[in-house]
Coordinates of C-alpha atoms and ligand atoms in Angstrom, one line a residue:
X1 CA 14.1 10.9 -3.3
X2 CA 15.8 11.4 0.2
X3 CA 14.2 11.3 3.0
X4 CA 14.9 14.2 5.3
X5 CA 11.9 13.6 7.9
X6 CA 9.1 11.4 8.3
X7 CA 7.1 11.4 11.7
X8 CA 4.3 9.4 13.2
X9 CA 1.4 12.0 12.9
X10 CA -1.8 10.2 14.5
X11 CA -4.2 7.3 14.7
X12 CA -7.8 7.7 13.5
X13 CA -10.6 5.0 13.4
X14 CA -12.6 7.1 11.2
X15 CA -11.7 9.2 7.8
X16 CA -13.3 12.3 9.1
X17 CA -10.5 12.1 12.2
X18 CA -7.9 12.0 9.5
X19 CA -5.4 14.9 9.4
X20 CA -7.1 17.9 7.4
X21 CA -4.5 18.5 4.9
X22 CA -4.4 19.2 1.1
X23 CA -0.8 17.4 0.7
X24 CA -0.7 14.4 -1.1
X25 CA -0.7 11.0 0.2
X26 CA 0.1 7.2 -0.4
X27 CA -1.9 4.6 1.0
X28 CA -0.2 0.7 1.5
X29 CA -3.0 -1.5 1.3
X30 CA -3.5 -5.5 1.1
X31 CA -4.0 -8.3 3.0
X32 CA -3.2 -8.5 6.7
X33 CA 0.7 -9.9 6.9
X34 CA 1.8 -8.8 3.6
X35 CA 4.1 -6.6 5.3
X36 CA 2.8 -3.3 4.6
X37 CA 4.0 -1.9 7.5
X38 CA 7.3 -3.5 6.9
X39 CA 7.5 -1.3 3.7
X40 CA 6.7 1.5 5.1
X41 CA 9.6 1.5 7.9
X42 CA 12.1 0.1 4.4
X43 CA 11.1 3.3 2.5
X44 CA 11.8 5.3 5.6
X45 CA 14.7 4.0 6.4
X46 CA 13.5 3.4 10.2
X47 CA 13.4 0.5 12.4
X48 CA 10.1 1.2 14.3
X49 CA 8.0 3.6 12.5
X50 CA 5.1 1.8 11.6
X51 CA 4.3 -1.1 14.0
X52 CA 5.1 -4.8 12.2
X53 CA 4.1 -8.3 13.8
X54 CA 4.5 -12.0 12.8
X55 CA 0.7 -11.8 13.7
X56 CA -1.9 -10.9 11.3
X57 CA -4.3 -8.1 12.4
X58 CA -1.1 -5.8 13.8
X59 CA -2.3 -2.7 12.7
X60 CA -5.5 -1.4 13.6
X61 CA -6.4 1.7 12.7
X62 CA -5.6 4.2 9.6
X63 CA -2.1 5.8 10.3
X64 CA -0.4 8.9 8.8
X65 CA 3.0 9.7 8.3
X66 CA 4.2 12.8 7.7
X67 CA 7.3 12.6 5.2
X68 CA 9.6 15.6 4.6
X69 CA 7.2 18.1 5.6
X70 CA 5.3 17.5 2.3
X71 CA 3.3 14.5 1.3
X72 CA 2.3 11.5 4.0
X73 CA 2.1 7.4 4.0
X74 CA -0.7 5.8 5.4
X75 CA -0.4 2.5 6.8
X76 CA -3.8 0.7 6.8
X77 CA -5.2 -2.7 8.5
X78 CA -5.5 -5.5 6.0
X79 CA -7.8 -7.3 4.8
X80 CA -9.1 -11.0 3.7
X81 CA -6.6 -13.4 6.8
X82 CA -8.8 -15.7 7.7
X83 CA -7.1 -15.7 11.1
X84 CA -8.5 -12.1 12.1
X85 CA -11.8 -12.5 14.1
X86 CA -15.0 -11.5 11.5
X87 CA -15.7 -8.7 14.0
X88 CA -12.6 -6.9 13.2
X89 CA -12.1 -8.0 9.9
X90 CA -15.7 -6.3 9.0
X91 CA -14.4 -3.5 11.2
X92 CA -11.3 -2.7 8.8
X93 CA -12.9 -3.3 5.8
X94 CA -15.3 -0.8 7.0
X95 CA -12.5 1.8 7.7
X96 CA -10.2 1.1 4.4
X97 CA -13.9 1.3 1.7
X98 CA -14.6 4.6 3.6
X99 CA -11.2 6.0 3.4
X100 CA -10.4 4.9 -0.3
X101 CA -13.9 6.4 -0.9
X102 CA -13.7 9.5 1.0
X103 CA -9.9 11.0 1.2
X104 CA -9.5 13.2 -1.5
X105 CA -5.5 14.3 -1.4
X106 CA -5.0 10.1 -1.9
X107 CA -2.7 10.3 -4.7
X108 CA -1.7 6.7 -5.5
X109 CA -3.1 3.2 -3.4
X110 CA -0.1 0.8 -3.7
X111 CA -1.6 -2.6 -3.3
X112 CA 0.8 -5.5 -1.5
X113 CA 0.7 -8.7 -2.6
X114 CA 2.9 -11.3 -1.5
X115 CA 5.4 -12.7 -4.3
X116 CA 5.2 -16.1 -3.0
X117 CA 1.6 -16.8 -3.7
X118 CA -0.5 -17.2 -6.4
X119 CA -3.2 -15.1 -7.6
X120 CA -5.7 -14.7 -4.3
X121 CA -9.4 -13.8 -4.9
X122 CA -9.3 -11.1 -2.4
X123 CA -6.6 -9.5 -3.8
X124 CA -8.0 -9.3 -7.5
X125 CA -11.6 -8.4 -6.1
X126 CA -10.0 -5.6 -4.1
X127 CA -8.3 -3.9 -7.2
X128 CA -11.4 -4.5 -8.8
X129 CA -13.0 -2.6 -6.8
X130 CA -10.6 0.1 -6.8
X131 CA -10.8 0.2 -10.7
X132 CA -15.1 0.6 -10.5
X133 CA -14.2 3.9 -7.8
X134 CA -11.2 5.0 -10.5
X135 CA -8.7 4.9 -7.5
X136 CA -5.3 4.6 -9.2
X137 CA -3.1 2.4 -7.9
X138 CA 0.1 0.1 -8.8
X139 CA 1.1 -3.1 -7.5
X140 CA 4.1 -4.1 -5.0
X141 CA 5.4 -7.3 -4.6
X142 CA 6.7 -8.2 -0.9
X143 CA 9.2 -10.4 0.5
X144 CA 11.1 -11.2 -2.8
X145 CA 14.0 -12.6 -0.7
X146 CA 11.8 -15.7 0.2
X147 CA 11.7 -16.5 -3.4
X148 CA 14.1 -17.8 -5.5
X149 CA 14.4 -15.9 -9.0
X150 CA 13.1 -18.8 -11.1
X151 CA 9.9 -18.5 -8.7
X152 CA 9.6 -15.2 -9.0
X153 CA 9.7 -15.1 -12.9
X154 CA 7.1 -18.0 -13.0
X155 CA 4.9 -16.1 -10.3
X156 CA 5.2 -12.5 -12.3
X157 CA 4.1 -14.5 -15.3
X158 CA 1.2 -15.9 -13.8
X159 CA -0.2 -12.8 -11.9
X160 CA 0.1 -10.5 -15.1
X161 CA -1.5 -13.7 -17.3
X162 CA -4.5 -13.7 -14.7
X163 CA -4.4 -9.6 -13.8
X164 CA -5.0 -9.3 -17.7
X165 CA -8.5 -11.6 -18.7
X166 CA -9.9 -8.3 -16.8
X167 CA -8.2 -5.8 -17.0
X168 CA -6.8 -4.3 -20.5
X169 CA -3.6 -3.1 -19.2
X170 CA -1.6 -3.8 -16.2
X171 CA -0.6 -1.2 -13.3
X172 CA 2.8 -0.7 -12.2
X173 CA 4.6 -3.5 -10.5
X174 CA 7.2 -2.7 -7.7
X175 CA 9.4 -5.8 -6.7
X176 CA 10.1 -5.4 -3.2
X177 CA 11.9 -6.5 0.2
X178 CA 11.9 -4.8 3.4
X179 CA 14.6 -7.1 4.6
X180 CA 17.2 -6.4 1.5
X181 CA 15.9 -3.1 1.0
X182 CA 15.1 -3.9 -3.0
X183 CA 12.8 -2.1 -4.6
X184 CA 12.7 1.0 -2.1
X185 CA 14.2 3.4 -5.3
X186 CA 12.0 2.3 -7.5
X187 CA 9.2 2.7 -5.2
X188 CA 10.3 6.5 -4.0
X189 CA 10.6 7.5 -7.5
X190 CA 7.3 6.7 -8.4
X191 CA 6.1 8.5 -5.4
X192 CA 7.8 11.1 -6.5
X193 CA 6.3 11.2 -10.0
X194 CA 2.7 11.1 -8.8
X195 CA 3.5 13.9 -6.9
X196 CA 4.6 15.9 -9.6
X197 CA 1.5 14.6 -11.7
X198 CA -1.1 15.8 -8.5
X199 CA 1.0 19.0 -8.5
X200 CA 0.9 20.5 -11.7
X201 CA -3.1 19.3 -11.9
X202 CA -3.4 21.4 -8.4
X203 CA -2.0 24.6 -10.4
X204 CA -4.4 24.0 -13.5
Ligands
LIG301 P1 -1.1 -6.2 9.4 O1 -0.8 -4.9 10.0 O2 -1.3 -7.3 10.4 O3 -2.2 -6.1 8.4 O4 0.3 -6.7 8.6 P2 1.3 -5.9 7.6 O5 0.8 -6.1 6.2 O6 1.5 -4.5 8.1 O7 2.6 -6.8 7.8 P3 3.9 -6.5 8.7 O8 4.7 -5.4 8.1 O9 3.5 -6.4 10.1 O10 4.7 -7.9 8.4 C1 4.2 -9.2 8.7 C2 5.3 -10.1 8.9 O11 6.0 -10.3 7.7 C3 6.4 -9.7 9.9 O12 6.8 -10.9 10.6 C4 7.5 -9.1 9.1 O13 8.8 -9.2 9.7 C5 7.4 -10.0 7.8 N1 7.9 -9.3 6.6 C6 7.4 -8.2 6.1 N2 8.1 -7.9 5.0 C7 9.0 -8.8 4.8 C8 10.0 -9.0 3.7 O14 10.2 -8.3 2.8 N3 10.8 -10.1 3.9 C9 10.6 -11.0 4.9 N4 11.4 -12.1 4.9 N5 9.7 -10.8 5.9 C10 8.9 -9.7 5.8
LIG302 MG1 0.6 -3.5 9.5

């Protein structure tokens, strides 16, 4: 996919102050630091888009971007860094449970999860809950250039081992890094496809 346009488009604390708009949209979720808003600015091919810090907790609030006039990304805070104060953390959790629950044009949730680690609770309670609310959603893998490729096998083969004692068939994995750019056609194209999918059921 080529990116003609995508635009900062606002800043709501709440779902209902979300844009009101029937276009599809993408939502990068996972733990604070993963570098979701890293990915977003990769895709996009721009340095600044979506606001990235060394410091967990960066962004705040639930943030749409408007790409090629037609579908939008939505950066969200994270969750689960036990460096965030509880009052904040209880205050995103609140913000991403309501908007996963609520937005209806949400297309695909791509959950982050950093290559590097192994299998964190959060993480796996987070897509379970997503399964019990039948949110689809698909797996990226961050910062693969911190890993070496023998790690990254042995990593892969550990999450899918533990992803499947509960579930009976894995999501999409996307292998990813905003710094070398991999992963970002990969990642597009499947964006792509779900938008065709959410198409053709809008015409049915
Ligand atoms: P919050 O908004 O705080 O929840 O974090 P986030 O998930 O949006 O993470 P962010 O994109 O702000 O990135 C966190 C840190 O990780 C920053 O210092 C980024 O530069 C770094 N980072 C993100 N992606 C990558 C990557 O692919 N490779 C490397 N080496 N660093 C990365
Ligand atoms: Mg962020």
């Amino acid at each position: 996919m080529f990116i003609h346009t995508a635009a900062f488009e606002k800043s709501s604390s709440k779902v209902k102050e979300c844009p009101d708009t029937t276009l599809p949209e993408f939502a990068f979720i996972g733990r604070s630091n993963v570098g979701k808003s890293s990915l977003i600015n990769m895709l996009m091919q721009r340095k600044d888009l979506a606001k990235t810090s060394g410091a967990p907790g960066k962004t705040r609030l639930i943030n749409h971007f408007k790409v090629n006039e037609s579908w939008y990304l939505v950066d969200l805070p994270g969750y689960g860094y036990a460096k965030v104060s509880k009052t904040d953390r209880a205050s995103f959790m609140k913000m991403i449970y309501d908007y996963f629950e609520q937005r209806e044009n949400m297309v695909n949730a791509f959950v982050l999860i950093d290559s590097r680690h192994a299998p964190l609770k959060s993480d796996l309670e987070f897509m379970i809950w997503l399964g019990e609310h039948g949110i689809p959603f698909s797996i990226i893998m961050t910062k693969l250039d911190k890993l070496s490729s023998s790690d990254l096998k042995k990593n892969k083969d550990v999450y899918h081992k533990k992803m499947l004692l509960e579930w009976d068939s894995l999501p999409p994995f996307f292998y990813t890094s905003a710094s070398s750019r991999l992963g970002r056609e990969e990642t597009l194209q499947y964006i792509e496809h779900c938008m065709k999918v959410y198409e053709d059921a809008q015409k049915e």
